[in-house]
C-alpha positions as a Markdown table, in Angstrom:
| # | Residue | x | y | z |
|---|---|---|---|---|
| 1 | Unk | 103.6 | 83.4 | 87.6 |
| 2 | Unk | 103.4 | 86.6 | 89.7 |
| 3 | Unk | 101.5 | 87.5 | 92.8 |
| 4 | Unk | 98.3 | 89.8 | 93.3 |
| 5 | Unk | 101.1 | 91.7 | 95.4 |
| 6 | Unk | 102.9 | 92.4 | 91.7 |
| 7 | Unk | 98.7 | 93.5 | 90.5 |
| 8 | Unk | 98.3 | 96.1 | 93.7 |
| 9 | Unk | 102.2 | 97.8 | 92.9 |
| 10 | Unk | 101.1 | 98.1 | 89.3 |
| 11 | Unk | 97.7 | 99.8 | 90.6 |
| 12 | Unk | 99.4 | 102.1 | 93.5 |
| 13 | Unk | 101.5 | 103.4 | 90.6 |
| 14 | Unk | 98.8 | 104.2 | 87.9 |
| 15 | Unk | 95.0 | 104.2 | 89.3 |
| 16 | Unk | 92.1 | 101.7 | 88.6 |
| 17 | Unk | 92.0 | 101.3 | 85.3 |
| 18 | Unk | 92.1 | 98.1 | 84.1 |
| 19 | Unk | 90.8 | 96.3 | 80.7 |
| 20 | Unk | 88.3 | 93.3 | 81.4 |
| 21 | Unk | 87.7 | 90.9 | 78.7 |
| 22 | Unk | 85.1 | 88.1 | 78.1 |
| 23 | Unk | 84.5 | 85.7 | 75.7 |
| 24 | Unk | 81.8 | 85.8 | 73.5 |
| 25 | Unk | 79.8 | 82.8 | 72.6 |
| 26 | Unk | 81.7 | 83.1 | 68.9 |
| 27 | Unk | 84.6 | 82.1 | 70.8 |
| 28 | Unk | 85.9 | 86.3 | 70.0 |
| 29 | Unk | 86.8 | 88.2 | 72.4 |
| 30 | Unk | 85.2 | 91.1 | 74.0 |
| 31 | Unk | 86.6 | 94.1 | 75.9 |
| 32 | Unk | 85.9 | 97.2 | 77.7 |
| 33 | Unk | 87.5 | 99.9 | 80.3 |
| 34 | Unk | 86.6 | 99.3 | 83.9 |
| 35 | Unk | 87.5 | 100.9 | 87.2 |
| 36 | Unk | 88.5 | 97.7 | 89.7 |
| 37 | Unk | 90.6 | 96.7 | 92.4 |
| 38 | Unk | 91.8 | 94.0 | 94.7 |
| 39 | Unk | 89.2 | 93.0 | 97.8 |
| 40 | Unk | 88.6 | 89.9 | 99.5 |
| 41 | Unk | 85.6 | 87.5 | 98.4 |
| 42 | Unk | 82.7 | 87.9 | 100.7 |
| 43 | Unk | 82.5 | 84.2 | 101.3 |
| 44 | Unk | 85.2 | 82.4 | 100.8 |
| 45 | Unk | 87.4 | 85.3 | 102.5 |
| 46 | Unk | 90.2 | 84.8 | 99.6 |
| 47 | Unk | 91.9 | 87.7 | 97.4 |
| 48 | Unk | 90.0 | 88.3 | 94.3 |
| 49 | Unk | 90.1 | 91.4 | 91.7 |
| 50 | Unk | 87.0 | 92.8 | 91.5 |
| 51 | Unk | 84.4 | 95.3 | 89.3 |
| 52 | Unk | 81.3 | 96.4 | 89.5 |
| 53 | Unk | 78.7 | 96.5 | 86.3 |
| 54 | Unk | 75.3 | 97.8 | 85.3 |
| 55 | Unk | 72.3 | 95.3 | 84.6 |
| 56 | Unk | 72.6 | 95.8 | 80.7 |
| 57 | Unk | 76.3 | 95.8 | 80.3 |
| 58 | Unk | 77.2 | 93.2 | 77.8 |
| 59 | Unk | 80.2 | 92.3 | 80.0 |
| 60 | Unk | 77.5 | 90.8 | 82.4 |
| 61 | Unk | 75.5 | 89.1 | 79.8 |
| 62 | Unk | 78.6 | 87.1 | 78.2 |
| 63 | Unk | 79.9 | 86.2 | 81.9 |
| 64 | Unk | 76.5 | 84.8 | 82.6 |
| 65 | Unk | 77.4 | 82.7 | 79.6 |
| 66 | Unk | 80.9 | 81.7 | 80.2 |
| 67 | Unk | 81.8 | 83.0 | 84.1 |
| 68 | Unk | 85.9 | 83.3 | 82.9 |
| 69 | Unk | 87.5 | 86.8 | 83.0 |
| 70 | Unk | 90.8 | 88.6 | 82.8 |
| 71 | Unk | 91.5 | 92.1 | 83.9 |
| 72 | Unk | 94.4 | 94.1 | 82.7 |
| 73 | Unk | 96.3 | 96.8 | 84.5 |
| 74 | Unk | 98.7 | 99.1 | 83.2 |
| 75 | Unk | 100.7 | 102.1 | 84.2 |
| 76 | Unk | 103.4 | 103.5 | 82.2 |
| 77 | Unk | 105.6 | 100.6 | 81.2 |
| 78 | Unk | 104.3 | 98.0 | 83.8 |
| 79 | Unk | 101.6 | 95.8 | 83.7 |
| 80 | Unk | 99.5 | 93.0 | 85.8 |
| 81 | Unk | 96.9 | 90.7 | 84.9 |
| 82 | Unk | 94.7 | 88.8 | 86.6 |
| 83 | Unk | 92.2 | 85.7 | 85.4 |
| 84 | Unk | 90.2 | 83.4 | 86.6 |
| 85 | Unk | 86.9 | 82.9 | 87.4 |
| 86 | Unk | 83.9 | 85.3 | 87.4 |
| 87 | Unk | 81.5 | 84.7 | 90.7 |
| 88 | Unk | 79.3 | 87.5 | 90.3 |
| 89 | Unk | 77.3 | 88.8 | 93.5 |
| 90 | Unk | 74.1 | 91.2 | 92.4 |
| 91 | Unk | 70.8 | 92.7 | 92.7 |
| 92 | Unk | 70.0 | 90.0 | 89.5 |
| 93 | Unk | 72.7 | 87.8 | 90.3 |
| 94 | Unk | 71.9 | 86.1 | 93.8 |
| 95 | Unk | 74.8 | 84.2 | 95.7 |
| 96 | Unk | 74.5 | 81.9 | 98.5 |
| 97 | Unk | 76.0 | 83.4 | 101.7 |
| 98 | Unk | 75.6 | 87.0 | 100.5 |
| 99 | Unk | 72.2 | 88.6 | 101.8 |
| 100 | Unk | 70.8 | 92.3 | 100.6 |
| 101 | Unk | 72.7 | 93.9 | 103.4 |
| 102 | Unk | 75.5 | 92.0 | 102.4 |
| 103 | Unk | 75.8 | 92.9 | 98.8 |
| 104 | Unk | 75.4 | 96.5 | 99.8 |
| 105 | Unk | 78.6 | 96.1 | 101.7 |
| 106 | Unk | 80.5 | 94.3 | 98.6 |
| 107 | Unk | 79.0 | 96.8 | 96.3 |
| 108 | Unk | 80.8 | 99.3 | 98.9 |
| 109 | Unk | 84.2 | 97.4 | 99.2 |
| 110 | Unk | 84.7 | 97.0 | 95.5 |
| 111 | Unk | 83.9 | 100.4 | 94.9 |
| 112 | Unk | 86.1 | 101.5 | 97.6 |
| 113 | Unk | 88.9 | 98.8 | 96.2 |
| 114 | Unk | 88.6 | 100.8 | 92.8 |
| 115 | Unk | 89.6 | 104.1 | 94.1 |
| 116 | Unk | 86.0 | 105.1 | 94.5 |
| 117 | Unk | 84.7 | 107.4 | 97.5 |
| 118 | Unk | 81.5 | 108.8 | 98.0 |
| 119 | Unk | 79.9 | 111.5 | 100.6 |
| 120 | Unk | 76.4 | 110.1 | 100.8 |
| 121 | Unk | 76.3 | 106.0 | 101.0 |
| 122 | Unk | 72.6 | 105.8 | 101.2 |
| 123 | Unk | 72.6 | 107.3 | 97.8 |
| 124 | Unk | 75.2 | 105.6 | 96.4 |
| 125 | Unk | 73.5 | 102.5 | 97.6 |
| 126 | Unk | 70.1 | 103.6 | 95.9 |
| 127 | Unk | 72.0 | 104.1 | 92.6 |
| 128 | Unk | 73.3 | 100.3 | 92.5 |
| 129 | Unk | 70.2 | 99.3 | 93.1 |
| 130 | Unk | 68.3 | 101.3 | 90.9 |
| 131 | Unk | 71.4 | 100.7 | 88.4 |
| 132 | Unk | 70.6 | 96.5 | 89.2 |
| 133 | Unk | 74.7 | 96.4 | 89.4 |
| 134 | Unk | 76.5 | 93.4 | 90.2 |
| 135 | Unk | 80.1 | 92.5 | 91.1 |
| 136 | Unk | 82.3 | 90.7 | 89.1 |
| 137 | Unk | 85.1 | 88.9 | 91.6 |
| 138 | Unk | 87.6 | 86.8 | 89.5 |
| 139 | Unk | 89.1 | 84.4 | 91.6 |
| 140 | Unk | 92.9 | 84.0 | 90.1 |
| 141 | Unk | 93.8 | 81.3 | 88.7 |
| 142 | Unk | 96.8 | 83.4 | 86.6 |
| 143 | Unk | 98.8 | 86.2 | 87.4 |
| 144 | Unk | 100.9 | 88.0 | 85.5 |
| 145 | Unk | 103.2 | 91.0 | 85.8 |
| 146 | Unk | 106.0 | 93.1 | 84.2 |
């Protein structure tokens, strides 16, 4: 099995793209294009790769469901996965340890972890609210690289 050090050279070399993919509860499988990133959970303090996702995605809705994830990196020829677990940590999605001025701060982090930059924080922390978004840290339980 690799290591999340294996995930972060695959994302230093081709951006924060990654596929995330969730099970539906037909046992199918259901994908879609995130930007993400490595972070640190905000409560257990362990590596986790991380999104963040609007109230009505249907990403969030089938996680709810069945909290199990993989994310999928690429760039060129190499690759890095990561699954595991889904905590996720939101405006609609409470989690014990992790306060209103806390999840601004994750919501922050996992943007930042993405690539994502922003001039004006106070906005950008109006828009996840207004936006209800929650992130989606998958704890690994596999990694895998080429």
């Amino acid at each position: 099995m690799a290591e999340l050090t294996e995930v972060q050279s695959v994302i230093d070399r081709g951006g924060h793209r990654a596929v995330v993919s969730a099970v539906r509860a037909d046992g199918s499988v259901q994908s879609s294009l995130v930007a993400a990133g490595l972070t640190e959970h905000p409560v257990t303090g362990e590596p986790a790769a991380a999104f963040t996702t609007a109230a009505d995605a249907v990403k969030l809705r089938l996680l709810r469901e069945r909290p199990q994830a993989s994310l999928v990196f690429q760039a060129g020829y190499h690759w890095a996965s990561v699954a595991g677990h889904a905590d996720l940590i939101g405006y609609d999605d409470p989690y014990d340890g992790v306060d209103s001025a806390h999840l601004r701060a994750l919501l922050r982090g996992v943007f930042a972890a993405a690539g994502g930059t922003h001039d004006d924080w106070a906005e950008y922390d109006r828009a996840m609210e207004e936006q209800r978004r929650t992130a989606v840290l998958i704890r690994p339980d596999r990694v895998f690289a080429m």
